[in-house]
Tab-separated table of C-alpha atoms and ligand atoms in Angstrom:
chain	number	residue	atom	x	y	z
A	1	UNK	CA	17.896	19.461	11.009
A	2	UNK	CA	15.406	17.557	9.671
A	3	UNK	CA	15.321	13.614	11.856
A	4	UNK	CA	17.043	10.539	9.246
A	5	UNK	CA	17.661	7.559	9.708
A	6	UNK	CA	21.088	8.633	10.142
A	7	UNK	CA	20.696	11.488	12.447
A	8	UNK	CA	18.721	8.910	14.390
A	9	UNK	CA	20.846	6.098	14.628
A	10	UNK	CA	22.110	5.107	18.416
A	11	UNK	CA	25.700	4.006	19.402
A	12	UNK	CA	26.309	0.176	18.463
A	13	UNK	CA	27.192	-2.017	21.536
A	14	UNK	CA	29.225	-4.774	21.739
A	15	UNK	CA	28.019	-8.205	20.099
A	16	UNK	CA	27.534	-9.930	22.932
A	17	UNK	CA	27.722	-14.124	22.727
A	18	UNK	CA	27.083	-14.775	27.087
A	19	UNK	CA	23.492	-14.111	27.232
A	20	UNK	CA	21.988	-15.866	30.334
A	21	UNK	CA	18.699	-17.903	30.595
A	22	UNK	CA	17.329	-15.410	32.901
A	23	UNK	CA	18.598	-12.503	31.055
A	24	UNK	CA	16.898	-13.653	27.801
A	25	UNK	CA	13.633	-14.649	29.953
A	26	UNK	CA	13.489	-11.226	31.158
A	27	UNK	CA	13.276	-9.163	27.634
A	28	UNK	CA	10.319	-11.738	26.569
A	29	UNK	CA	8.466	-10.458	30.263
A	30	UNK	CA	9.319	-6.807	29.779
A	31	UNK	CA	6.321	-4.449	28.516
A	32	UNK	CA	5.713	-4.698	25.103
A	33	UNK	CA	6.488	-0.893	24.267
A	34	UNK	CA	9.959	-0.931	26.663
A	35	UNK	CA	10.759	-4.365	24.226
A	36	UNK	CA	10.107	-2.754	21.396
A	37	UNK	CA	11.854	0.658	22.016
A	38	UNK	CA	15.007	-1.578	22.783
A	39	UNK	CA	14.689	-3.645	19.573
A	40	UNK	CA	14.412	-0.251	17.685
A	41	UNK	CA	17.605	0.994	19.115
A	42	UNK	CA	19.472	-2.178	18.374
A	43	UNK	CA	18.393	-2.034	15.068
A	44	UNK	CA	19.019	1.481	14.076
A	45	UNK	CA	22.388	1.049	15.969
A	46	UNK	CA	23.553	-1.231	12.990
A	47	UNK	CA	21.234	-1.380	9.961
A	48	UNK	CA	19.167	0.976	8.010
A	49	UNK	CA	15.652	0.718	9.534
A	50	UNK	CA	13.737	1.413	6.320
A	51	UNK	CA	15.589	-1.479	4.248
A	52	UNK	CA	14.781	-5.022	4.193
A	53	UNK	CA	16.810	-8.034	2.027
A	54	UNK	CA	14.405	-9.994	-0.325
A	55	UNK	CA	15.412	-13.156	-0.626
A	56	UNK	CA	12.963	-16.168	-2.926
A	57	UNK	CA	12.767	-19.658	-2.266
A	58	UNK	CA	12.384	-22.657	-4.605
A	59	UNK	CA	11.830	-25.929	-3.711
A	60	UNK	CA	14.535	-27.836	-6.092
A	61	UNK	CA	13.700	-31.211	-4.082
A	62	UNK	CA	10.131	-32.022	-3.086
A	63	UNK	CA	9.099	-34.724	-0.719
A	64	UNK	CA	9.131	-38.040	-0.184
A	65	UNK	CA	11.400	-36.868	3.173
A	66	UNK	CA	12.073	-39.590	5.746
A	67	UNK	CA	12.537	-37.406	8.867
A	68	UNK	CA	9.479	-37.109	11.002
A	69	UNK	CA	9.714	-33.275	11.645
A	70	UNK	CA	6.255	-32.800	12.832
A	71	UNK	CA	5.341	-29.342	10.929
A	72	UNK	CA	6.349	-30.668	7.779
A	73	UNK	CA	4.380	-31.238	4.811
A	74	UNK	CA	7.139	-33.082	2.944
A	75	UNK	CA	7.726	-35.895	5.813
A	76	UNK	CA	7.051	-39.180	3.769
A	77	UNK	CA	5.304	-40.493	7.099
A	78	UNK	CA	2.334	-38.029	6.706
A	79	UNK	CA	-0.363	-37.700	4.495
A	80	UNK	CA	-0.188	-34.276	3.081
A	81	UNK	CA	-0.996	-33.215	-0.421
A	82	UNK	CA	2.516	-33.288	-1.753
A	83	UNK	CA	3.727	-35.025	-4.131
A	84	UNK	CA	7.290	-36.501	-4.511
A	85	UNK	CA	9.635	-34.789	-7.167
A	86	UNK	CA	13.137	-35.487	-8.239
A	87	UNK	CA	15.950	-32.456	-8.097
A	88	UNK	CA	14.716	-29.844	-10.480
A	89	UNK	CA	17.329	-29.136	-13.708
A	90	UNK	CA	19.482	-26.766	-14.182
A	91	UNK	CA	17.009	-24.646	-16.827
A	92	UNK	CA	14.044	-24.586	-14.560
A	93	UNK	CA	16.267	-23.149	-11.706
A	94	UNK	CA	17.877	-20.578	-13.330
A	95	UNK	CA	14.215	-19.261	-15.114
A	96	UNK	CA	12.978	-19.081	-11.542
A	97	UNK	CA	16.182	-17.398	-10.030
A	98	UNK	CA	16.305	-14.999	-13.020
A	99	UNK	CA	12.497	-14.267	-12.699
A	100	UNK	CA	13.094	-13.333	-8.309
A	101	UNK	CA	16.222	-11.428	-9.510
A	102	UNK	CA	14.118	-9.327	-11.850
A	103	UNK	CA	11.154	-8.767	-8.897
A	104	UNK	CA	14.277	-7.622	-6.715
A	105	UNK	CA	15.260	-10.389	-5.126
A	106	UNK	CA	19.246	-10.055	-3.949
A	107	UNK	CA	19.382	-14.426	-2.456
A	108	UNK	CA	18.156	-17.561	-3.956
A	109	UNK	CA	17.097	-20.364	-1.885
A	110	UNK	CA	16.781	-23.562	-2.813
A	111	UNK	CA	15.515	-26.496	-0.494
A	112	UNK	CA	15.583	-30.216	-0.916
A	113	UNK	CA	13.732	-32.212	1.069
A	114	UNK	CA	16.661	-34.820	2.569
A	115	UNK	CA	17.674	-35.750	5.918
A	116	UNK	CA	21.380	-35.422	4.422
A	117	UNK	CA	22.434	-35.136	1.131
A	118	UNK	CA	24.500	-38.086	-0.543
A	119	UNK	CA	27.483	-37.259	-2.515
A	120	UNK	CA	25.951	-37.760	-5.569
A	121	UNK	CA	23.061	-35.571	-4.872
A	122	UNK	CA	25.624	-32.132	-4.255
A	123	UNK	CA	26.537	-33.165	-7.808
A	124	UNK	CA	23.221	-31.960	-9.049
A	125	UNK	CA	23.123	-29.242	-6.832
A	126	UNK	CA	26.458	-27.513	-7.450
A	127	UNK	CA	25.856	-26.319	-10.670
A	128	UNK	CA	22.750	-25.260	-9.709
A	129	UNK	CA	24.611	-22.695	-6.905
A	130	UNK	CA	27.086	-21.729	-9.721
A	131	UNK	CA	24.329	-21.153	-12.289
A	132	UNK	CA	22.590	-18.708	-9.840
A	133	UNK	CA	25.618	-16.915	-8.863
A	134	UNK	CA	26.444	-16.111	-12.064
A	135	UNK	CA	23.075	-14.157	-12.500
A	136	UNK	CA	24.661	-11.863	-9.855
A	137	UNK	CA	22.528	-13.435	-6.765
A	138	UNK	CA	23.646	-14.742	-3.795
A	139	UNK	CA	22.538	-18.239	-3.481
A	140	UNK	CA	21.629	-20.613	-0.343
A	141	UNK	CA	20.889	-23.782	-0.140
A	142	UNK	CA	18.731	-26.048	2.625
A	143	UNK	CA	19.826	-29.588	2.351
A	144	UNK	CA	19.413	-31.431	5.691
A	145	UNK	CA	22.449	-32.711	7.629
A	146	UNK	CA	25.912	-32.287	6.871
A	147	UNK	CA	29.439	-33.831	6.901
A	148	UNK	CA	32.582	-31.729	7.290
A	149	UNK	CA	33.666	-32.810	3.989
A	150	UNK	CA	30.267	-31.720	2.204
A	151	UNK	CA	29.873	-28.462	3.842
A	152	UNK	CA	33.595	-27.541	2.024
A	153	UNK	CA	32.426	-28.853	-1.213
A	154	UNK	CA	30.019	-26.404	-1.155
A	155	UNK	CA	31.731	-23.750	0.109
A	156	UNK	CA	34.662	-24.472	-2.704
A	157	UNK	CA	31.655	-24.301	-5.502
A	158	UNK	CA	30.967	-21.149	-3.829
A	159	UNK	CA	27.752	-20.742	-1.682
A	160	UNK	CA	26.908	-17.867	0.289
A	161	UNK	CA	25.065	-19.438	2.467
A	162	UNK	CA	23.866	-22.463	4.459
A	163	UNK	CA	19.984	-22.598	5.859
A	164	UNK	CA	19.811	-25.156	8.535
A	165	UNK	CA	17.140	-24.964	11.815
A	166	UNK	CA	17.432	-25.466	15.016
A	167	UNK	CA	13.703	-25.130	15.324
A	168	UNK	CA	12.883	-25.114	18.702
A	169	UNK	CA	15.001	-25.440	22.309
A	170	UNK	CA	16.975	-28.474	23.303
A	171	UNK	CA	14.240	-29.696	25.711
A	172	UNK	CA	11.264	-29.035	23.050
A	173	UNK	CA	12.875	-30.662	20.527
A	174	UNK	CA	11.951	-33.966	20.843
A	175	UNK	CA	8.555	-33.251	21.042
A	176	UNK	CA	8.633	-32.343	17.260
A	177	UNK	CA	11.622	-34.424	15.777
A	178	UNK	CA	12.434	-37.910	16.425
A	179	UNK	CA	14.793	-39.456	13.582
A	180	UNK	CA	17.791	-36.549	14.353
A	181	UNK	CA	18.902	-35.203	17.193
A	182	UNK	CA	19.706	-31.713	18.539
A	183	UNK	CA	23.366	-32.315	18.491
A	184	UNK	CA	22.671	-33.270	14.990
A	185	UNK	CA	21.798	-30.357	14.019
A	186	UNK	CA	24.713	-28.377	16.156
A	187	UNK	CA	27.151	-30.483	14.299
A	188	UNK	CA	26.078	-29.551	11.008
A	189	UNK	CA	25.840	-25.643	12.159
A	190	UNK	CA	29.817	-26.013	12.849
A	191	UNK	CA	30.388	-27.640	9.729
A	192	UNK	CA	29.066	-24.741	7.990
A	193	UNK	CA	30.748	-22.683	10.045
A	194	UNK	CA	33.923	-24.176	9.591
A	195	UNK	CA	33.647	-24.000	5.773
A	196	UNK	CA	33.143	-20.648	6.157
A	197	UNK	CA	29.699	-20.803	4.213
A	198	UNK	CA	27.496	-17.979	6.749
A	199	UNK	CA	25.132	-19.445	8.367
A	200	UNK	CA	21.000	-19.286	8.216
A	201	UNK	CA	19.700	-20.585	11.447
A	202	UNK	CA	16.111	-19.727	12.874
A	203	UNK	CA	13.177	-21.370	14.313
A	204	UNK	CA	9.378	-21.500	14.055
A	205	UNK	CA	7.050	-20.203	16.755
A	206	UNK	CA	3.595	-22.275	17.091
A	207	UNK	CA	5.033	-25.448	17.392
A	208	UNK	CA	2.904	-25.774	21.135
A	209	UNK	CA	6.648	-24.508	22.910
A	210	UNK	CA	6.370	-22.649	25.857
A	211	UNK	CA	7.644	-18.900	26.073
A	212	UNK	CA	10.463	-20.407	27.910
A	213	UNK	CA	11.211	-22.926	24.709
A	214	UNK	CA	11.476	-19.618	22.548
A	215	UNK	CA	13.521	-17.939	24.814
A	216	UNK	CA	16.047	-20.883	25.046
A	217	UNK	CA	16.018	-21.096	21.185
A	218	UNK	CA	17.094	-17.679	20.921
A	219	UNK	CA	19.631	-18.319	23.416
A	220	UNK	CA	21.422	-20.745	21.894
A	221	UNK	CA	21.745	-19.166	18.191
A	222	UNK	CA	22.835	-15.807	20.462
A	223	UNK	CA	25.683	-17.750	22.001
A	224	UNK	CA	27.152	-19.649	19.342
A	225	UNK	CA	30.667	-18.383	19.023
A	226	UNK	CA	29.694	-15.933	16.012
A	227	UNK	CA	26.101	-15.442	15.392
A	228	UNK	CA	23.961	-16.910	12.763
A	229	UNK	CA	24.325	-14.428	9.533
A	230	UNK	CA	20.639	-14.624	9.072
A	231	UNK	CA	18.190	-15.577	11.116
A	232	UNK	CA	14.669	-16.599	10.259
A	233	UNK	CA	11.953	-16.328	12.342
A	234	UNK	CA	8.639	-18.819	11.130
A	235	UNK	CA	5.159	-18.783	12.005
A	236	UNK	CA	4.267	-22.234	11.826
A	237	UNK	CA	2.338	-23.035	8.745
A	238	UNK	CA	-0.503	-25.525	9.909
A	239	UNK	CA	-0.676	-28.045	7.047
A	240	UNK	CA	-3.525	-30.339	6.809
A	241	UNK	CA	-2.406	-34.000	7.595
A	242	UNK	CA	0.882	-33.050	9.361
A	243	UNK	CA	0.750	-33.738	13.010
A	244	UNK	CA	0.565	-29.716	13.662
A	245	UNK	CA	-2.306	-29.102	11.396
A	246	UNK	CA	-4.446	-28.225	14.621
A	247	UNK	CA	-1.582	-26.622	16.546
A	248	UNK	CA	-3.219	-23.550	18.341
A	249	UNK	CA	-2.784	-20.127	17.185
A	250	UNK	CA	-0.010	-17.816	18.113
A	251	UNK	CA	-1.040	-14.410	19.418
A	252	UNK	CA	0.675	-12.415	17.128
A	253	UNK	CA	1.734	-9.950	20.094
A	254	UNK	CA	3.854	-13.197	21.237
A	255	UNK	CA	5.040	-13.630	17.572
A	256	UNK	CA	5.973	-9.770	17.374
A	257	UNK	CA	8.381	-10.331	20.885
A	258	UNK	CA	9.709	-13.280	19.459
A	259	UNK	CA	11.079	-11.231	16.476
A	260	UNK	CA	11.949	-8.548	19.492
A	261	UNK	CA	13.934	-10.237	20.879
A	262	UNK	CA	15.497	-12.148	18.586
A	263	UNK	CA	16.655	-8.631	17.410
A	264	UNK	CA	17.910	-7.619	20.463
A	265	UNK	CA	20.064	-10.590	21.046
A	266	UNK	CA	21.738	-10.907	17.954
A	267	UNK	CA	22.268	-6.933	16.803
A	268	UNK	CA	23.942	-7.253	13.657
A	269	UNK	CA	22.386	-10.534	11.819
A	270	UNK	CA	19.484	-10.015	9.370
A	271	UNK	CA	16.342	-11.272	11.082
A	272	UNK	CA	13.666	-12.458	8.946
A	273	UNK	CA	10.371	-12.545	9.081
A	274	UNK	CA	9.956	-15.724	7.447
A	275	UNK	CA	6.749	-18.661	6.859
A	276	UNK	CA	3.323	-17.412	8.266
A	277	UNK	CA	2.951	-14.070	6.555
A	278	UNK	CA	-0.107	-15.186	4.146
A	279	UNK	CA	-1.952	-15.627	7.753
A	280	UNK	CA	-0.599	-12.366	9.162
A	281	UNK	CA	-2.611	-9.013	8.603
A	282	UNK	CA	-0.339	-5.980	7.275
A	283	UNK	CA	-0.303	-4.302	10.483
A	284	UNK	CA	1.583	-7.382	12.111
A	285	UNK	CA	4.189	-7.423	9.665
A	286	UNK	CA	4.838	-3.653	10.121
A	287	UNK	CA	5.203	-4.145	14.224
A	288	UNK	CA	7.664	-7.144	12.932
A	289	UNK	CA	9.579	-4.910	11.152
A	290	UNK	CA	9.647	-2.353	13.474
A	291	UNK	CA	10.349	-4.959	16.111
A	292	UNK	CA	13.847	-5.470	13.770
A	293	UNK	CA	12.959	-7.544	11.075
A	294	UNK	CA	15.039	-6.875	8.299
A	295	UNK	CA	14.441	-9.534	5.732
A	296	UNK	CA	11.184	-11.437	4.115
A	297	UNK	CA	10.896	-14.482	2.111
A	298	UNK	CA	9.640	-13.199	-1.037
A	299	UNK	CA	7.541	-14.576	-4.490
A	300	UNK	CA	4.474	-16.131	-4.117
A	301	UNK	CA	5.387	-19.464	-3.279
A	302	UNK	CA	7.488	-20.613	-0.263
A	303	UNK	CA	8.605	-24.844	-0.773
A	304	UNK	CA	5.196	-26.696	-0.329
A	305	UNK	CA	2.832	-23.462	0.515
A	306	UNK	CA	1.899	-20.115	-0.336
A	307	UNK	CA	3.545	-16.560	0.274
A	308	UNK	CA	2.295	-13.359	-0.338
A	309	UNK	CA	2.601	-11.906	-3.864
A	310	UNK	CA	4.637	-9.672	-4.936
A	311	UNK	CA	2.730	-6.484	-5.451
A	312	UNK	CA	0.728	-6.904	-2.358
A	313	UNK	CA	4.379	-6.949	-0.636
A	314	UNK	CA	5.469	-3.975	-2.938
A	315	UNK	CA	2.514	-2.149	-1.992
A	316	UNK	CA	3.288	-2.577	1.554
A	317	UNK	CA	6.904	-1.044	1.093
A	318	UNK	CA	5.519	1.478	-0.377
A	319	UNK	CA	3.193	2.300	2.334
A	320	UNK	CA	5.790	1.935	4.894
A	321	UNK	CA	8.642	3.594	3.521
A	322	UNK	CA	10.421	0.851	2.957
A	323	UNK	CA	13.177	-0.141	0.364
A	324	UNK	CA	14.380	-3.122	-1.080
A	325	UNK	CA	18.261	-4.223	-0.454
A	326	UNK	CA	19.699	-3.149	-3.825
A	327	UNK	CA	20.479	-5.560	-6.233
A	328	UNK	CA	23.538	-6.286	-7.777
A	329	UNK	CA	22.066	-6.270	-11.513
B	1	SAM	N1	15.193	-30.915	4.844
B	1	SAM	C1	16.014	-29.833	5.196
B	1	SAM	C2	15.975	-29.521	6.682
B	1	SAM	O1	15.033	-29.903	7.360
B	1	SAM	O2	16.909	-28.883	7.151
B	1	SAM	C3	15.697	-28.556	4.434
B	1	SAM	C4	14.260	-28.203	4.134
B	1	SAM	S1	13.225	-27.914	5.548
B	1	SAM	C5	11.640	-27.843	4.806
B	1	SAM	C6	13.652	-26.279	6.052
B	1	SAM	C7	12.940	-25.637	7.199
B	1	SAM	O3	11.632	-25.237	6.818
B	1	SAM	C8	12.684	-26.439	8.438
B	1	SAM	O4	13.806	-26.546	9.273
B	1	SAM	C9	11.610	-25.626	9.132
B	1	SAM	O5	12.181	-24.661	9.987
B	1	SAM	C10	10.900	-24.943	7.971
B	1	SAM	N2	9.508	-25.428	7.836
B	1	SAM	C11	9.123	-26.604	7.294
B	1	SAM	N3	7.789	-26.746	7.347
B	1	SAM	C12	7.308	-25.622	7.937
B	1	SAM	C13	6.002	-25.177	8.280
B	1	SAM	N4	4.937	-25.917	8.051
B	1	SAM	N5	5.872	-23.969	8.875
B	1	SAM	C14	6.973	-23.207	9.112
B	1	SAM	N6	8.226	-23.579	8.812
B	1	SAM	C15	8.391	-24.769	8.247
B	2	DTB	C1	13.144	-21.242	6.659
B	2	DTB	O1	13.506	-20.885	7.801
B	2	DTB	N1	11.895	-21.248	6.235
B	2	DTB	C2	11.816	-21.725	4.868
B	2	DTB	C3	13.305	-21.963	4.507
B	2	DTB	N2	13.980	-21.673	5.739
B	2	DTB	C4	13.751	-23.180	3.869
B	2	DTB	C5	10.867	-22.836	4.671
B	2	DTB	C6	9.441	-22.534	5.079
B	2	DTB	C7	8.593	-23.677	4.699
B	2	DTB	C8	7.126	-23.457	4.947
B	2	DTB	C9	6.318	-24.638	4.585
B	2	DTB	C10	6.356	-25.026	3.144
B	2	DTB	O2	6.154	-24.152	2.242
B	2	DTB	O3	6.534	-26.215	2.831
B	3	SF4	FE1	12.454	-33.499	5.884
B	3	SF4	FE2	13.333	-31.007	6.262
B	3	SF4	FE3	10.687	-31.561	6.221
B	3	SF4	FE4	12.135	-32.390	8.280
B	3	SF4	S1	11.787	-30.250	7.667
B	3	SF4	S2	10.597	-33.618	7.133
B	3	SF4	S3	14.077	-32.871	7.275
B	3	SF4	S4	12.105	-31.740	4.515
C-alpha cells in the first residue's frame, strides 16, 4: 500500500494540561531533528498534515491606542506612520470579508485597536460579526480587554472566536507592557472562555525574551484548563518608531522550535504561523509547517503591515502539497 496521510497517522495521546517548567524546557534543548520528528507525530496524530486554515485579517479600528505595548505600531505614545481611523462600516467590512472568502479564506478577523472596548463600541461591532457570518465565514474579533458581561454579548451575537495575547511569559511581560497587567489579560482569557466564544491566544517571538520566556509562554496557554482553540505564533514585526524597531533578529531555527513545540504541547489546537512571514524565506515557512503549523494569516495586508500575497502563498501550496481548509461557500 501506497504511504497517506492516513496510513501514516500515529495513535493520538492524551491532551495533557500538567506540563512542567522543566518538561517544556527540555523539548526547546532537544536536537532539532528529535523536536521535529515529535512535532510531526503529534500532528499527524490529530490533523491532516497537508491542510492548513486560511484565515484574513482587517483592521476595522486603527490607532490612536493608549496601551504602551512596545511592538506596536498603533500605541498612541509612539511615533509610527499610522494614522488614527474610526470603526470601519458595515459595507467596507463585508466587501473585504467577501473578497478573503472568495481567495479561500474559511475566518475573518477583525482588530480594533482599544485597550477595552466600551459598550457602545460592541454596538458597531456586532453587526459587523453577524454581517460576516452570514457570508458563511467564521468570524473573530481582537478587541483588547474584556468584562464578563461583554464577552457574552458577543458570544449571544454569535462569534466564533475571541483573539486575545498573552504575548510573552509572566516575568517578561513587563518588560514590553506597562498600562495592563498579566492577570489582565488571564481574566479576559476566562471571560471568553466562560462565554463559550473559543479562544485565540498566542505570542510573538523577538520581543528580546529569553528561550526560557518562550518556554514559559507556551506553558501557560498548555495548562489552561482547555487549551487555546487557536494558537498564533508571531515573528515580531520591527516597526520603525516603536520601541522594538531595532529588536535583534530571531534565528529562524529558534522561531521553527518555537512553533515545535508549541505543537507538541497543545496537540489538537490549530497553530498558526502568524506576523513575520513577509521577512521569512519559503523554506522557513515549510520547516514551520512541518514543525505543526496548521494555519496562516492570509491577504496581503495584516492590521498596520504587510503579508504575503496571495498567489505567492498559493504557489507555495502548490509546491508543497498543501490544501486549503475547505470553505463553506
Ligand atoms: N488591541 C487589542 C489587543 O492588544 O489585544 C487587539 C489588537 S492587537 C494589535 C493584537 C495582537 O497583535 C497583539 O496582542 C500582538 O500579539 C500582535 N502584534 C501587534 N503588533 C505586532 C508586531 N509588530 N509584530 C507581531 N505581532 C504584533
Ligand atoms: C495575532 O496574533 N496577530 C495578528 C492578530 N493576532 C490580530 C496581528 C499581527 C499584527 C502585526 C503588526 C501589524 O500589522 O500592525
Ligand atoms: Fe493597543 Fe493592542 Fe497595539 Fe497594545 S497591541 S498598543 S493594546 S492595539
Amino acid at each position: 500500500m501506497h504511504a497517506t496521510a492516513e496510513t501514516l497517522r500515529p495513535a493520538a495521546a492524551a491532551l495533557r494540561h500538567d506540563w512542567s517548567r522543566d518538561e517544556v524546557e527540555a523539548l526547546f534543548a532537544l536536537p532539532f531533528s528529535d523536536l521535529m520528528y515529535a512535532a510531526q507525530t503529534t500532528h499527524r496524530a490529530h490533523f491532516d498534515p497537508n491542510v492548513v486554515q486560511l484565515s484574513t485579517l482587517l483592521n476595522i479600528k486603527t490607532g490612536g491606542c493608549p496601551e504602551d505595548c512596545a511592538y506596536c505600531p498603533q500605541s498612541v505614545r509612539f511615533d509610527t506612520n499610522v494614522e488614527a481611523a474610526p470603526v470601519l462600516d458595515l459595507d467596507t467590512v463585508l466587501t473585504a470579508a467577501r473578497r478573503a472568502r472568495d481567495a479561500g479564506a474559511t475566518r475573518f478577523c477583525m482588530g480594533a485597536a482599544w485597550r477595552s472596548p466600551k459598550d457602545r463600541d460592541l454596538e458597531q461591532v456586532i453587526p459587523l460579526i453577524e454581517g460576516v457570518r452570514a457570508l458563511g465565514m467564521e468570524t473573530c474579533v481582537t478587541l483588547g480587554m474584556l468584562n464578563a458581561g461583554q464577552a457574552r454579548r458577543l458570544a449571544d451575537a454569535g462569534l466564533d472566536y475571541y483573539n486575545h495575547n498573552l504575548d510573552t511569559s509572566p516575568d517578561f511581560y513587563g518588560e514590553i507592557i506597562s498600562t495592563r497587567t498579566y492577570q489582565d489579560r488571564l481574566d479576559t482569557l476566562a471571560n471568553v472562555r466562560d462565554a463559550d466564544i473559543n479562544v485565540c491566544c498566542g505570542g510573538i517571538v523577538g520581543l528580546g525574551e529569553s528561550v526560557t520566556d518562550r518556554s514559559e509562554l507556551l506553558r501557560t496557554l498548555a495548562t489552561m484548563s482547555k487549551h487555546p482553540e487557536s494558537v498564533p505564533i508571531n515573528l515580531l514585526v520591527r516597526v520603525e518608531g516603536t520601541p522594538l524597531a531595532d529588536a535583534e533578529a530571531v534565528h529562524p531555527i529558534d522561531f521553527v522550535r518555537t512553533i515545535a513545540v508549541a505543537r507538541v504541547l497543545m496537540p489538537a489546537s490549530h497553530v498558526r504561523l502568524s506576523a513575520g512571514r513577509t521577512a521569512m524565506s519559503e523554506e522557513l515557512q515549510a520547516l514551520a509547517f512541518l514543525a505543526g503549523a496548521n494555519s496562516i494569516f492570509y491577504g496581503e495586508q495584516l492590521l498596520t503591515t504587510a503579508n504575503p500575497d496571495v498567489a505567492r502563498d498559493q504557489a507555495l501550496f502548490t509546491r508543497l502539497g498543501i490544501s486549503p481548509t475547505a470553505g463553506h461557500a
